Amino acid sequence: MVEAWYMDESGEDQRAPHRQEPHRPVSLEQLRRLGVFHWKLDADNYETDPDLARIRKEKNYSWMDIITIHKDKLPNYQDKIKIFYEEHLHLDDEIRYILEGSGYFDVRDKDDKWIRIFMEKGDMITLPAGIYHRFTLDENNYVKAMRLFVGEPVWTAYNRPADHFPARGQYIQFLVQAAQ
């Protein structure tokens, strides 16, 4: 089961867990209210997994590739790690499925506080268009992930502030409606 919690404000290594003291866990229901959805799938058999095929069909995730984030596998590794950890949003949903390794997605809650989501092998997550977020490896420094898209991939990240984009406005409207 995916684990999430409110982050502390320390400036230590971004790859550390950053749990607040006392610990403040975040439930899957709280994540759903932010538009963040999670599935636990069979990463050892992702090529033939009927659950993944069903989700891809239902959500129209027609395009995919696989990225390995490790210093020996990803060109310009240090630059990419910095880019991934910059707070940003996308104009489309971000869908990631962890096939090997682990890492963290950080998302902002409705009060602009960071929630850290620990992702490991078999976890698939969707982050809605317009949510501020970032990604980092954990202390294992390795993840292999499937990236899924509806149609052709759009790789553009818009660093904060990016409130002028319609996707951000639509996301804020979603949060308002979810709170009612």
PDB file of C-alpha atoms in Angstrom:
ATOM      1  CA  MET A   1       0.000   0.000   0.000  1.00  0.00           C
ATOM      2  CA  VAL A   2       1.294   3.450  -0.880  1.00  0.00           C
ATOM      3  CA  GLU A   3       2.331   5.588   2.079  1.00  0.00           C
ATOM      4  CA  ALA A   4       2.000   9.387   2.278  1.00  0.00           C
ATOM      5  CA  TRP A   5       2.641  11.984   4.975  1.00  0.00           C
ATOM      6  CA  TYR A   6       3.028  15.701   5.590  1.00  0.00           C
ATOM      7  CA  MET A   7       6.641  16.781   5.128  1.00  0.00           C
ATOM      8  CA  ASP A   8       8.826  18.586   7.614  1.00  0.00           C
ATOM      9  CA  GLU A   9      10.468  21.864   6.616  1.00  0.00           C
ATOM     10  CA  SER A  10      14.080  20.775   7.097  1.00  0.00           C
ATOM     11  CA  GLY A  11      16.684  21.554   4.487  1.00  0.00           C
ATOM     12  CA  GLU A  12      18.388  18.168   4.713  1.00  0.00           C
ATOM     13  CA  ASP A  13      18.912  15.889   1.717  1.00  0.00           C
ATOM     14  CA  GLN A  14      15.820  15.869  -0.533  1.00  0.00           C
ATOM     15  CA  ARG A  15      16.100  12.058  -0.728  1.00  0.00           C
ATOM     16  CA  ALA A  16      15.407  11.680   3.023  1.00  0.00           C
ATOM     17  CA  PRO A  17      11.843  10.814   4.129  1.00  0.00           C
ATOM     18  CA  HIS A  18      11.199  14.252   5.707  1.00  0.00           C
ATOM     19  CA  ARG A  19       8.492  13.047   8.095  1.00  0.00           C
ATOM     20  CA  GLN A  20       7.069  15.635  10.482  1.00  0.00           C
ATOM     21  CA  GLU A  21       7.352  14.991  14.219  1.00  0.00           C
ATOM     22  CA  PRO A  22       4.844  13.969  15.318  1.00  0.00           C
ATOM     23  CA  HIS A  23       4.177  11.953  12.190  1.00  0.00           C
ATOM     24  CA  ARG A  24       1.139  13.163  10.178  1.00  0.00           C
ATOM     25  CA  PRO A  25       0.068  10.388   7.775  1.00  0.00           C
ATOM     26  CA  VAL A  26      -2.107  11.111   4.735  1.00  0.00           C
ATOM     27  CA  SER A  27      -4.707   8.556   3.624  1.00  0.00           C
ATOM     28  CA  LEU A  28      -5.548   7.434   0.106  1.00  0.00           C
ATOM     29  CA  GLU A  29      -8.898   9.188   0.563  1.00  0.00           C
ATOM     30  CA  GLN A  30      -7.140  12.476   1.335  1.00  0.00           C
ATOM     31  CA  LEU A  31      -5.025  12.016  -1.806  1.00  0.00           C
ATOM     32  CA  ARG A  32      -8.165  11.293  -3.872  1.00  0.00           C
ATOM     33  CA  ARG A  33      -9.672  14.596  -2.650  1.00  0.00           C
ATOM     34  CA  LEU A  34      -6.599  16.261  -4.206  1.00  0.00           C
ATOM     35  CA  GLY A  35      -7.217  14.385  -7.475  1.00  0.00           C
ATOM     36  CA  VAL A  36      -4.295  11.995  -6.885  1.00  0.00           C
ATOM     37  CA  PHE A  37      -5.104   8.343  -7.616  1.00  0.00           C
ATOM     38  CA  HIS A  38      -3.111   5.186  -6.887  1.00  0.00           C
ATOM     39  CA  TRP A  39      -3.125   1.562  -8.006  1.00  0.00           C
ATOM     40  CA  LYS A  40      -0.999  -1.375  -6.855  1.00  0.00           C
ATOM     41  CA  LEU A  41      -0.103  -3.524  -9.870  1.00  0.00           C
ATOM     42  CA  ASP A  42       2.074  -6.523 -10.759  1.00  0.00           C
ATOM     43  CA  ALA A  43       5.308  -4.843 -11.915  1.00  0.00           C
ATOM     44  CA  ASP A  44       6.986  -8.197 -12.623  1.00  0.00           C
ATOM     45  CA  ASN A  45       4.418  -8.886 -15.341  1.00  0.00           C
ATOM     46  CA  TYR A  46       3.609  -5.365 -16.565  1.00  0.00           C
ATOM     47  CA  GLU A  47       3.817  -6.423 -20.227  1.00  0.00           C
ATOM     48  CA  THR A  48       0.932  -8.884 -19.809  1.00  0.00           C
ATOM     49  CA  ASP A  49      -0.859  -7.529 -16.716  1.00  0.00           C
ATOM     50  CA  PRO A  50      -4.627  -7.445 -17.428  1.00  0.00           C
ATOM     51  CA  ASP A  51      -5.173  -4.816 -14.709  1.00  0.00           C
ATOM     52  CA  LEU A  52      -2.718  -2.430 -16.367  1.00  0.00           C
ATOM     53  CA  ALA A  53      -4.306  -3.121 -19.761  1.00  0.00           C
ATOM     54  CA  ARG A  54      -7.764  -2.396 -18.328  1.00  0.00           C
ATOM     55  CA  ILE A  55      -6.626   0.885 -16.712  1.00  0.00           C
ATOM     56  CA  ARG A  56      -4.871   1.979 -19.903  1.00  0.00           C
ATOM     57  CA  LYS A  57      -8.018   1.275 -21.923  1.00  0.00           C
ATOM     58  CA  GLU A  58     -10.391   2.955 -19.423  1.00  0.00           C
ATOM     59  CA  LYS A  59      -8.200   6.055 -19.093  1.00  0.00           C
ATOM     60  CA  ASN A  60      -7.118   6.114 -22.749  1.00  0.00           C
ATOM     61  CA  TYR A  61      -3.406   5.945 -21.869  1.00  0.00           C
ATOM     62  CA  SER A  62      -2.318   5.169 -25.401  1.00  0.00           C
ATOM     63  CA  TRP A  63       1.372   6.160 -25.244  1.00  0.00           C
ATOM     64  CA  MET A  64       4.060   4.860 -22.910  1.00  0.00           C
ATOM     65  CA  ASP A  65       7.790   4.644 -22.454  1.00  0.00           C
ATOM     66  CA  ILE A  66      10.146   3.537 -19.713  1.00  0.00           C
ATOM     67  CA  ILE A  67      12.702   5.765 -17.997  1.00  0.00           C
ATOM     68  CA  THR A  68      15.507   4.647 -15.702  1.00  0.00           C
ATOM     69  CA  ILE A  69      16.706   7.290 -13.271  1.00  0.00           C
ATOM     70  CA  HIS A  70      20.176   6.364 -12.058  1.00  0.00           C
ATOM     71  CA  LYS A  71      23.527   8.102 -12.456  1.00  0.00           C
ATOM     72  CA  ASP A  72      24.793   5.353 -14.789  1.00  0.00           C
ATOM     73  CA  LYS A  73      21.633   5.211 -16.946  1.00  0.00           C
ATOM     74  CA  LEU A  74      20.250   8.741 -17.403  1.00  0.00           C
ATOM     75  CA  PRO A  75      22.216  11.275 -19.471  1.00  0.00           C
ATOM     76  CA  ASN A  76      22.739  14.580 -17.630  1.00  0.00           C
ATOM     77  CA  TYR A  77      21.663  12.830 -14.419  1.00  0.00           C
ATOM     78  CA  GLN A  78      22.466  15.655 -11.964  1.00  0.00           C
ATOM     79  CA  ASP A  79      20.698  18.264 -14.101  1.00  0.00           C
ATOM     80  CA  LYS A  80      17.647  16.015 -14.523  1.00  0.00           C
ATOM     81  CA  ILE A  81      17.404  15.364 -10.763  1.00  0.00           C
ATOM     82  CA  LYS A  82      17.391  19.138 -10.149  1.00  0.00           C
ATOM     83  CA  ILE A  83      14.746  19.689 -12.847  1.00  0.00           C
ATOM     84  CA  PHE A  84      12.497  16.909 -11.487  1.00  0.00           C
ATOM     85  CA  TYR A  85      12.692  18.451  -7.984  1.00  0.00           C
ATOM     86  CA  GLU A  86      11.720  21.965  -9.076  1.00  0.00           C
ATOM     87  CA  GLU A  87       8.136  22.667  -8.064  1.00  0.00           C
ATOM     88  CA  HIS A  88       6.074  22.646 -11.260  1.00  0.00           C
ATOM     89  CA  LEU A  89       2.819  21.686 -12.903  1.00  0.00           C
ATOM     90  CA  HIS A  90       1.798  20.165 -16.221  1.00  0.00           C
ATOM     91  CA  LEU A  91      -1.128  20.948 -18.489  1.00  0.00           C
ATOM     92  CA  ASP A  92      -1.923  17.216 -18.679  1.00  0.00           C
ATOM     93  CA  ASP A  93      -2.167  14.499 -16.036  1.00  0.00           C
ATOM     94  CA  GLU A  94       1.131  12.916 -15.008  1.00  0.00           C
ATOM     95  CA  ILE A  95       0.956   9.119 -14.848  1.00  0.00           C
ATOM     96  CA  ARG A  96       3.850   7.076 -13.464  1.00  0.00           C
ATOM     97  CA  TYR A  97       4.151   3.353 -12.756  1.00  0.00           C
ATOM     98  CA  ILE A  98       7.168   2.174 -10.728  1.00  0.00           C
ATOM     99  CA  LEU A  99       8.626  -1.014 -12.217  1.00  0.00           C
ATOM    100  CA  GLU A 100      11.767  -1.169 -10.050  1.00  0.00           C
ATOM    101  CA  GLY A 101      13.262   0.914  -7.265  1.00  0.00           C
ATOM    102  CA  SER A 102      11.578   3.709  -5.352  1.00  0.00           C
ATOM    103  CA  GLY A 103      11.216   7.447  -4.968  1.00  0.00           C
ATOM    104  CA  TYR A 104       8.955  10.256  -3.793  1.00  0.00           C
ATOM    105  CA  PHE A 105       6.329  12.415  -5.419  1.00  0.00           C
ATOM    106  CA  ASP A 106       5.627  15.557  -3.410  1.00  0.00           C
ATOM    107  CA  VAL A 107       2.285  17.308  -3.985  1.00  0.00           C
ATOM    108  CA  ARG A 108       0.753  20.456  -2.520  1.00  0.00           C
ATOM    109  CA  ASP A 109      -2.437  20.113  -0.505  1.00  0.00           C
ATOM    110  CA  LYS A 110      -5.299  22.651  -0.618  1.00  0.00           C
ATOM    111  CA  ASP A 111      -3.476  24.753   2.010  1.00  0.00           C
ATOM    112  CA  ASP A 112      -0.217  24.701   0.018  1.00  0.00           C
ATOM    113  CA  LYS A 113       1.520  22.260   2.398  1.00  0.00           C
ATOM    114  CA  TRP A 114       3.780  19.532   1.030  1.00  0.00           C
ATOM    115  CA  ILE A 115       2.613  15.916   1.140  1.00  0.00           C
ATOM    116  CA  ARG A 116       5.274  13.287   0.371  1.00  0.00           C
ATOM    117  CA  ILE A 117       4.114  10.113  -1.391  1.00  0.00           C
ATOM    118  CA  PHE A 118       6.462   7.133  -1.214  1.00  0.00           C
ATOM    119  CA  MET A 119       6.368   5.118  -4.432  1.00  0.00           C
ATOM    120  CA  GLU A 120       7.897   1.674  -4.850  1.00  0.00           C
ATOM    121  CA  LYS A 121       7.727  -1.275  -7.201  1.00  0.00           C
ATOM    122  CA  GLY A 122       4.151  -1.900  -8.354  1.00  0.00           C
ATOM    123  CA  ASP A 123       2.798   1.563  -7.461  1.00  0.00           C
ATOM    124  CA  MET A 124       1.056   3.547 -10.180  1.00  0.00           C
ATOM    125  CA  ILE A 125      -0.061   7.115  -9.595  1.00  0.00           C
ATOM    126  CA  THR A 126      -1.863   9.836 -11.499  1.00  0.00           C
ATOM    127  CA  LEU A 127      -1.334  13.477 -10.646  1.00  0.00           C
ATOM    128  CA  PRO A 128      -3.982  15.777 -12.102  1.00  0.00           C
ATOM    129  CA  ALA A 129      -3.156  18.549 -14.559  1.00  0.00           C
ATOM    130  CA  GLY A 130      -2.569  21.787 -12.673  1.00  0.00           C
ATOM    131  CA  ILE A 131      -1.334  20.329  -9.351  1.00  0.00           C
ATOM    132  CA  TYR A 132       1.998  21.670  -8.107  1.00  0.00           C
ATOM    133  CA  HIS A 133       4.360  18.776  -7.534  1.00  0.00           C
ATOM    134  CA  ARG A 134       7.937  17.515  -7.784  1.00  0.00           C
ATOM    135  CA  PHE A 135       9.796  14.181  -7.838  1.00  0.00           C
ATOM    136  CA  THR A 136      12.957  12.890  -6.234  1.00  0.00           C
ATOM    137  CA  LEU A 137      14.671   9.588  -5.784  1.00  0.00           C
ATOM    138  CA  ASP A 138      14.947   8.223  -2.276  1.00  0.00           C
ATOM    139  CA  GLU A 139      18.259   7.219  -0.688  1.00  0.00           C
ATOM    140  CA  ASN A 140      18.490   4.142  -2.962  1.00  0.00           C
ATOM    141  CA  ASN A 141      19.132   6.472  -5.943  1.00  0.00           C
ATOM    142  CA  TYR A 142      17.338   4.268  -8.467  1.00  0.00           C
ATOM    143  CA  VAL A 143      13.956   4.011 -10.099  1.00  0.00           C
ATOM    144  CA  LYS A 144      12.689   2.477 -13.327  1.00  0.00           C
ATOM    145  CA  ALA A 145       9.283   3.846 -14.234  1.00  0.00           C
ATOM    146  CA  MET A 146       6.719   3.647 -16.999  1.00  0.00           C
ATOM    147  CA  ARG A 147       5.454   7.025 -18.174  1.00  0.00           C
ATOM    148  CA  LEU A 148       1.953   6.976 -19.635  1.00  0.00           C
ATOM    149  CA  PHE A 149       0.107   9.617 -21.643  1.00  0.00           C
ATOM    150  CA  VAL A 150      -3.215  10.197 -23.336  1.00  0.00           C
ATOM    151  CA  GLY A 151      -2.077  10.630 -26.947  1.00  0.00           C
ATOM    152  CA  GLU A 152       1.328  12.039 -27.831  1.00  0.00           C
ATOM    153  CA  PRO A 153       3.490  12.925 -24.816  1.00  0.00           C
ATOM    154  CA  VAL A 154       3.868  16.520 -23.753  1.00  0.00           C
ATOM    155  CA  TRP A 155       6.986  16.932 -21.643  1.00  0.00           C
ATOM    156  CA  THR A 156       6.642  20.599 -20.739  1.00  0.00           C
ATOM    157  CA  ALA A 157       6.835  21.436 -17.032  1.00  0.00           C
ATOM    158  CA  TYR A 158       5.869  24.933 -15.900  1.00  0.00           C
ATOM    159  CA  ASN A 159       7.719  25.986 -12.770  1.00  0.00           C
ATOM    160  CA  ARG A 160       5.868  27.824 -10.051  1.00  0.00           C
ATOM    161  CA  PRO A 161       4.394  30.396 -10.318  1.00  0.00           C
ATOM    162  CA  ALA A 162       2.200  29.079 -13.123  1.00  0.00           C
ATOM    163  CA  ASP A 163      -1.230  30.112 -11.859  1.00  0.00           C
ATOM    164  CA  HIS A 164      -2.161  31.801 -15.161  1.00  0.00           C
ATOM    165  CA  PHE A 165      -2.614  28.491 -17.015  1.00  0.00           C
ATOM    166  CA  PRO A 166      -6.215  27.263 -17.497  1.00  0.00           C
ATOM    167  CA  ALA A 167      -5.175  23.827 -16.150  1.00  0.00           C
ATOM    168  CA  ARG A 168      -4.267  25.457 -12.825  1.00  0.00           C
ATOM    169  CA  GLY A 169      -7.578  27.326 -12.679  1.00  0.00           C
ATOM    170  CA  GLN A 170      -9.477  24.120 -13.432  1.00  0.00           C
ATOM    171  CA  TYR A 171      -7.547  22.312 -10.700  1.00  0.00           C
ATOM    172  CA  ILE A 172      -8.354  25.051  -8.159  1.00  0.00           C
ATOM    173  CA  GLN A 173     -12.051  24.734  -9.154  1.00  0.00           C
ATOM    174  CA  PHE A 174     -11.802  20.973  -8.578  1.00  0.00           C
ATOM    175  CA  LEU A 175     -10.401  21.581  -5.057  1.00  0.00           C
ATOM    176  CA  VAL A 176     -13.209  24.027  -4.263  1.00  0.00           C
ATOM    177  CA  GLN A 177     -15.865  21.549  -5.421  1.00  0.00           C
ATOM    178  CA  ALA A 178     -14.198  18.673  -3.570  1.00  0.00           C
ATOM    179  CA  ALA A 179     -14.292  20.692  -0.339  1.00  0.00           C
ATOM    180  CA  GLN A 180     -18.074  21.222  -0.535  1.00  0.00           C
TER     181      GLN A 180
END
